[in-house]
Amino acid sequence: MQQEQLTTYLQRQQHISEEEALWHPLRMQLNCYLIQELPPLELVTSVRCIVFQEEQVLVVKDPFNVHIQPGGRREQGESLEESLRRELLEETGWEIQQPSLLGVKHFHHITPRPENYQHPYPDFLQLVYCARATLYRPEAKEVDGFELGADFLPVAEVKQLTLTANERIFLETALQTLGICD
């Protein structure tokens, strides 16, 4: 039933990209959509956000690359917005105002389910938001986190970075949503 519900939901959304995601050793098909309605919440494992300060985008560095969608896993009992605010604070030190829902990233596992895998399988979703940064609280950042740093860069500079197809489309949608001219 869950698979049927997910398929029906995704058919109503605007498909924007398809790519392969590799989270060693897991290989997944990744389809992204612009959305107007929330998906089945039991499949939403994470929330992400493209964060702006005036006409600059927050770019996060990790040991492997840079990206523009910081965020992370939902914790039990948290609303989507509570998860988003907590994750952004932990990863970047930034608080945000009025997040706007942009889309969903649908991951479908291609590889067999790993032993003791505790997350939804074979499908899970990540929601993508955009928001403006309000207050920087460096003391709130996790010091032993995966992220190495985060800086605001001009939109034109961000567009020159090596971004995934979905990051580029979500960035353009976020710029339109927030009324930012680049």
PDB file of C-alpha atoms in Angstrom:
ATOM      1  CA  MET A   1       0.000   0.000   0.000  1.00  0.00           C
ATOM      2  CA  GLN A   2       2.823   2.407   0.871  1.00  0.00           C
ATOM      3  CA  GLN A   3       4.433   1.935  -2.576  1.00  0.00           C
ATOM      4  CA  GLU A   4       1.112   2.569  -4.306  1.00  0.00           C
ATOM      5  CA  GLN A   5       0.529   5.697  -2.204  1.00  0.00           C
ATOM      6  CA  LEU A   6       4.023   6.992  -3.056  1.00  0.00           C
ATOM      7  CA  THR A   7       3.598   6.312  -6.776  1.00  0.00           C
ATOM      8  CA  THR A   8       0.241   8.103  -6.843  1.00  0.00           C
ATOM      9  CA  TYR A   9       1.707  11.065  -4.956  1.00  0.00           C
ATOM     10  CA  LEU A  10       4.763  11.393  -7.229  1.00  0.00           C
ATOM     11  CA  GLN A  11       2.650  11.223 -10.395  1.00  0.00           C
ATOM     12  CA  ARG A  12       0.911  14.437  -9.283  1.00  0.00           C
ATOM     13  CA  GLN A  13       4.201  16.346  -8.829  1.00  0.00           C
ATOM     14  CA  GLN A  14       6.438  18.131 -11.366  1.00  0.00           C
ATOM     15  CA  HIS A  15       9.460  15.922 -12.140  1.00  0.00           C
ATOM     16  CA  ILE A  16      12.639  18.001 -12.556  1.00  0.00           C
ATOM     17  CA  SER A  17      15.632  15.648 -12.545  1.00  0.00           C
ATOM     18  CA  GLU A  18      16.859  12.078 -12.449  1.00  0.00           C
ATOM     19  CA  GLU A  19      20.335  11.030 -11.394  1.00  0.00           C
ATOM     20  CA  GLU A  20      22.151   8.307  -9.519  1.00  0.00           C
ATOM     21  CA  ALA A  21      23.201   8.780  -5.900  1.00  0.00           C
ATOM     22  CA  LEU A  22      26.049   6.804  -4.378  1.00  0.00           C
ATOM     23  CA  TRP A  23      26.361   6.697  -0.594  1.00  0.00           C
ATOM     24  CA  HIS A  24      29.002   4.018  -0.296  1.00  0.00           C
ATOM     25  CA  PRO A  25      28.095   1.160  -0.337  1.00  0.00           C
ATOM     26  CA  LEU A  26      24.493   2.117  -1.201  1.00  0.00           C
ATOM     27  CA  ARG A  27      23.502   2.941  -4.771  1.00  0.00           C
ATOM     28  CA  MET A  28      20.195   4.718  -5.364  1.00  0.00           C
ATOM     29  CA  GLN A  29      18.133   6.222  -8.126  1.00  0.00           C
ATOM     30  CA  LEU A  30      17.309   9.841  -7.265  1.00  0.00           C
ATOM     31  CA  ASN A  31      14.308  11.604  -8.784  1.00  0.00           C
ATOM     32  CA  CYS A  32      13.472  15.163  -7.768  1.00  0.00           C
ATOM     33  CA  TYR A  33      10.175  17.012  -7.978  1.00  0.00           C
ATOM     34  CA  LEU A  34       8.775  20.474  -7.406  1.00  0.00           C
ATOM     35  CA  ILE A  35       5.780  20.031  -5.118  1.00  0.00           C
ATOM     36  CA  GLN A  36       2.668  21.792  -3.908  1.00  0.00           C
ATOM     37  CA  GLU A  37       1.657  19.251  -1.263  1.00  0.00           C
ATOM     38  CA  LEU A  38       3.425  17.203   1.382  1.00  0.00           C
ATOM     39  CA  PRO A  39       4.264  13.573   0.612  1.00  0.00           C
ATOM     40  CA  PRO A  40       3.456  10.591   2.861  1.00  0.00           C
ATOM     41  CA  LEU A  41       5.280  11.694   6.028  1.00  0.00           C
ATOM     42  CA  GLU A  42       6.300   8.184   7.079  1.00  0.00           C
ATOM     43  CA  LEU A  43       8.715   8.182   4.110  1.00  0.00           C
ATOM     44  CA  VAL A  44      10.278  11.593   4.886  1.00  0.00           C
ATOM     45  CA  THR A  45      13.594  10.847   6.574  1.00  0.00           C
ATOM     46  CA  SER A  46      15.322  14.212   6.144  1.00  0.00           C
ATOM     47  CA  VAL A  47      14.801  17.896   5.480  1.00  0.00           C
ATOM     48  CA  ARG A  48      17.122  20.232   3.556  1.00  0.00           C
ATOM     49  CA  CYS A  49      17.181  23.970   2.877  1.00  0.00           C
ATOM     50  CA  ILE A  50      18.747  26.437   0.471  1.00  0.00           C
ATOM     51  CA  VAL A  51      19.592  29.366   2.745  1.00  0.00           C
ATOM     52  CA  PHE A  52      19.968  32.966   1.581  1.00  0.00           C
ATOM     53  CA  GLN A  53      21.382  36.106   3.143  1.00  0.00           C
ATOM     54  CA  GLU A  54      20.331  39.008   0.946  1.00  0.00           C
ATOM     55  CA  GLU A  55      21.483  37.859  -2.519  1.00  0.00           C
ATOM     56  CA  GLN A  56      23.992  35.284  -1.345  1.00  0.00           C
ATOM     57  CA  VAL A  57      23.616  31.512  -0.941  1.00  0.00           C
ATOM     58  CA  LEU A  58      24.949  29.441   1.945  1.00  0.00           C
ATOM     59  CA  VAL A  59      27.502  26.944   0.605  1.00  0.00           C
ATOM     60  CA  VAL A  60      28.449  24.055   2.892  1.00  0.00           C
ATOM     61  CA  LYS A  61      31.781  22.233   2.713  1.00  0.00           C
ATOM     62  CA  ASP A  62      32.167  18.607   3.768  1.00  0.00           C
ATOM     63  CA  PRO A  63      35.148  16.242   3.371  1.00  0.00           C
ATOM     64  CA  PHE A  64      34.073  15.291  -0.165  1.00  0.00           C
ATOM     65  CA  ASN A  65      32.580  18.371  -1.845  1.00  0.00           C
ATOM     66  CA  VAL A  66      30.456  21.496  -1.471  1.00  0.00           C
ATOM     67  CA  HIS A  67      26.672  21.665  -1.583  1.00  0.00           C
ATOM     68  CA  ILE A  68      23.836  24.133  -1.085  1.00  0.00           C
ATOM     69  CA  GLN A  69      21.262  21.976   0.700  1.00  0.00           C
ATOM     70  CA  PRO A  70      22.263  21.641   4.361  1.00  0.00           C
ATOM     71  CA  GLY A  71      19.938  19.670   6.594  1.00  0.00           C
ATOM     72  CA  GLY A  72      19.536  16.195   7.941  1.00  0.00           C
ATOM     73  CA  ARG A  73      17.483  13.493   9.578  1.00  0.00           C
ATOM     74  CA  ARG A  74      14.241  14.018  11.396  1.00  0.00           C
ATOM     75  CA  GLU A  75      14.157  13.026  15.037  1.00  0.00           C
ATOM     76  CA  GLN A  76      11.184  11.275  16.557  1.00  0.00           C
ATOM     77  CA  GLY A  77       8.481  13.674  17.712  1.00  0.00           C
ATOM     78  CA  GLU A  78       9.786  16.664  15.719  1.00  0.00           C
ATOM     79  CA  SER A  79       7.709  18.500  13.161  1.00  0.00           C
ATOM     80  CA  LEU A  80       9.286  18.991   9.745  1.00  0.00           C
ATOM     81  CA  GLU A  81      10.044  22.633  10.535  1.00  0.00           C
ATOM     82  CA  GLU A  82      11.526  21.782  13.949  1.00  0.00           C
ATOM     83  CA  SER A  83      13.817  19.238  12.277  1.00  0.00           C
ATOM     84  CA  LEU A  84      14.830  21.755   9.630  1.00  0.00           C
ATOM     85  CA  ARG A  85      15.627  24.503  12.134  1.00  0.00           C
ATOM     86  CA  ARG A  86      17.584  22.144  14.417  1.00  0.00           C
ATOM     87  CA  GLU A  87      19.603  20.628  11.568  1.00  0.00           C
ATOM     88  CA  LEU A  88      20.510  24.005  10.070  1.00  0.00           C
ATOM     89  CA  LEU A  89      21.584  25.320  13.455  1.00  0.00           C
ATOM     90  CA  GLU A  90      23.718  22.227  14.150  1.00  0.00           C
ATOM     91  CA  GLU A  91      25.326  22.155  10.697  1.00  0.00           C
ATOM     92  CA  THR A  92      25.756  25.851   9.953  1.00  0.00           C
ATOM     93  CA  GLY A  93      25.011  27.891  13.092  1.00  0.00           C
ATOM     94  CA  TRP A  94      22.264  29.802  11.251  1.00  0.00           C
ATOM     95  CA  GLU A  95      18.674  30.367  12.263  1.00  0.00           C
ATOM     96  CA  ILE A  96      16.126  30.936   9.495  1.00  0.00           C
ATOM     97  CA  GLN A  97      12.770  32.628   9.015  1.00  0.00           C
ATOM     98  CA  GLN A  98       9.673  31.401   7.186  1.00  0.00           C
ATOM     99  CA  PRO A  99      10.912  28.352   5.278  1.00  0.00           C
ATOM    100  CA  SER A 100       9.097  27.718   1.987  1.00  0.00           C
ATOM    101  CA  LEU A 101       8.670  24.187   0.676  1.00  0.00           C
ATOM    102  CA  LEU A 102      10.196  23.738  -2.785  1.00  0.00           C
ATOM    103  CA  GLY A 103      10.337  20.065  -3.540  1.00  0.00           C
ATOM    104  CA  VAL A 104      11.086  16.494  -2.707  1.00  0.00           C
ATOM    105  CA  LYS A 105      14.017  14.202  -3.415  1.00  0.00           C
ATOM    106  CA  HIS A 106      12.871  10.598  -3.924  1.00  0.00           C
ATOM    107  CA  PHE A 107      15.578   8.016  -3.309  1.00  0.00           C
ATOM    108  CA  HIS A 108      15.027   4.436  -4.479  1.00  0.00           C
ATOM    109  CA  HIS A 109      17.609   1.844  -3.407  1.00  0.00           C
ATOM    110  CA  ILE A 110      19.145  -0.162  -6.249  1.00  0.00           C
ATOM    111  CA  THR A 111      21.411  -2.220  -3.993  1.00  0.00           C
ATOM    112  CA  PRO A 112      20.099  -4.927  -1.645  1.00  0.00           C
ATOM    113  CA  ARG A 113      19.009  -3.864   1.832  1.00  0.00           C
ATOM    114  CA  PRO A 114      22.042  -3.857   4.139  1.00  0.00           C
ATOM    115  CA  GLU A 115      21.886  -5.958   7.281  1.00  0.00           C
ATOM    116  CA  ASN A 116      20.519  -3.972  10.268  1.00  0.00           C
ATOM    117  CA  TYR A 117      19.436  -1.088   7.997  1.00  0.00           C
ATOM    118  CA  GLN A 118      17.114   1.031  10.179  1.00  0.00           C
ATOM    119  CA  HIS A 119      15.674   3.411   7.597  1.00  0.00           C
ATOM    120  CA  PRO A 120      12.786   3.147   5.131  1.00  0.00           C
ATOM    121  CA  TYR A 121      13.586   0.749   2.294  1.00  0.00           C
ATOM    122  CA  PRO A 122      13.479   0.628  -0.719  1.00  0.00           C
ATOM    123  CA  ASP A 123      12.179   4.230  -0.903  1.00  0.00           C
ATOM    124  CA  PHE A 124      12.664   7.336   1.199  1.00  0.00           C
ATOM    125  CA  LEU A 125      12.157  11.060   0.742  1.00  0.00           C
ATOM    126  CA  GLN A 126      13.932  14.284   1.625  1.00  0.00           C
ATOM    127  CA  LEU A 127      12.063  17.585   1.552  1.00  0.00           C
ATOM    128  CA  VAL A 128      13.800  20.670   0.161  1.00  0.00           C
ATOM    129  CA  TYR A 129      12.955  24.154   1.443  1.00  0.00           C
ATOM    130  CA  CYS A 130      14.332  27.646   0.941  1.00  0.00           C
ATOM    131  CA  ALA A 131      14.596  30.360   3.580  1.00  0.00           C
ATOM    132  CA  ARG A 132      16.407  33.505   4.600  1.00  0.00           C
ATOM    133  CA  ALA A 133      19.035  33.435   7.340  1.00  0.00           C
ATOM    134  CA  THR A 134      18.290  35.586  10.365  1.00  0.00           C
ATOM    135  CA  LEU A 135      20.705  35.057  13.241  1.00  0.00           C
ATOM    136  CA  TYR A 136      24.151  33.458  13.353  1.00  0.00           C
ATOM    137  CA  ARG A 137      24.825  31.421  16.499  1.00  0.00           C
ATOM    138  CA  PRO A 138      28.294  29.861  16.159  1.00  0.00           C
ATOM    139  CA  GLU A 139      28.051  28.261  19.612  1.00  0.00           C
ATOM    140  CA  ALA A 140      25.140  26.120  18.365  1.00  0.00           C
ATOM    141  CA  LYS A 141      27.211  24.418  15.642  1.00  0.00           C
ATOM    142  CA  GLU A 142      28.254  20.835  16.231  1.00  0.00           C
ATOM    143  CA  VAL A 143      32.023  20.832  16.569  1.00  0.00           C
ATOM    144  CA  ASP A 144      32.421  17.176  15.655  1.00  0.00           C
ATOM    145  CA  GLY A 145      29.958  17.268  12.772  1.00  0.00           C
ATOM    146  CA  PHE A 146      30.532  16.097   9.216  1.00  0.00           C
ATOM    147  CA  GLU A 147      30.496  19.654   7.872  1.00  0.00           C
ATOM    148  CA  LEU A 148      33.794  21.500   7.647  1.00  0.00           C
ATOM    149  CA  GLY A 149      32.325  24.968   7.227  1.00  0.00           C
ATOM    150  CA  ALA A 150      29.689  27.121   5.593  1.00  0.00           C
ATOM    151  CA  ASP A 151      29.973  30.501   3.881  1.00  0.00           C
ATOM    152  CA  PHE A 152      27.634  32.783   1.977  1.00  0.00           C
ATOM    153  CA  LEU A 153      28.656  33.313  -1.652  1.00  0.00           C
ATOM    154  CA  PRO A 154      27.100  35.493  -4.361  1.00  0.00           C
ATOM    155  CA  VAL A 155      24.541  33.660  -6.512  1.00  0.00           C
ATOM    156  CA  ALA A 156      26.669  34.110  -9.656  1.00  0.00           C
ATOM    157  CA  GLU A 157      29.621  32.455  -7.899  1.00  0.00           C
ATOM    158  CA  VAL A 158      27.447  29.585  -6.640  1.00  0.00           C
ATOM    159  CA  LYS A 159      26.226  28.935 -10.176  1.00  0.00           C
ATOM    160  CA  GLN A 160      29.873  28.370 -11.210  1.00  0.00           C
ATOM    161  CA  LEU A 161      30.296  25.584  -8.643  1.00  0.00           C
ATOM    162  CA  THR A 162      29.925  21.913  -9.515  1.00  0.00           C
ATOM    163  CA  LEU A 163      26.303  21.415  -8.510  1.00  0.00           C
ATOM    164  CA  THR A 164      24.009  18.491  -9.216  1.00  0.00           C
ATOM    165  CA  ALA A 165      21.120  18.916 -11.647  1.00  0.00           C
ATOM    166  CA  ASN A 166      18.633  18.995  -8.771  1.00  0.00           C
ATOM    167  CA  GLU A 167      20.662  21.602  -6.867  1.00  0.00           C
ATOM    168  CA  ARG A 168      20.643  23.878  -9.924  1.00  0.00           C
ATOM    169  CA  ILE A 169      16.876  23.561 -10.462  1.00  0.00           C
ATOM    170  CA  PHE A 170      16.044  23.931  -6.766  1.00  0.00           C
ATOM    171  CA  LEU A 171      18.342  26.998  -6.632  1.00  0.00           C
ATOM    172  CA  GLU A 172      16.511  28.635  -9.559  1.00  0.00           C
ATOM    173  CA  THR A 173      13.159  27.820  -7.952  1.00  0.00           C
ATOM    174  CA  ALA A 174      14.330  29.241  -4.609  1.00  0.00           C
ATOM    175  CA  LEU A 175      15.479  32.466  -6.282  1.00  0.00           C
ATOM    176  CA  GLN A 176      12.035  32.857  -7.861  1.00  0.00           C
ATOM    177  CA  THR A 177      10.219  31.918  -4.645  1.00  0.00           C
ATOM    178  CA  LEU A 178      12.110  34.508  -2.596  1.00  0.00           C
ATOM    179  CA  GLY A 179      12.065  37.146  -5.344  1.00  0.00           C
ATOM    180  CA  ILE A 180      15.840  37.350  -5.631  1.00  0.00           C
ATOM    181  CA  CYS A 181      17.246  38.673  -8.900  1.00  0.00           C
ATOM    182  CA  ASP A 182      20.585  37.224  -9.869  1.00  0.00           C
TER     183      ASP A 182
END
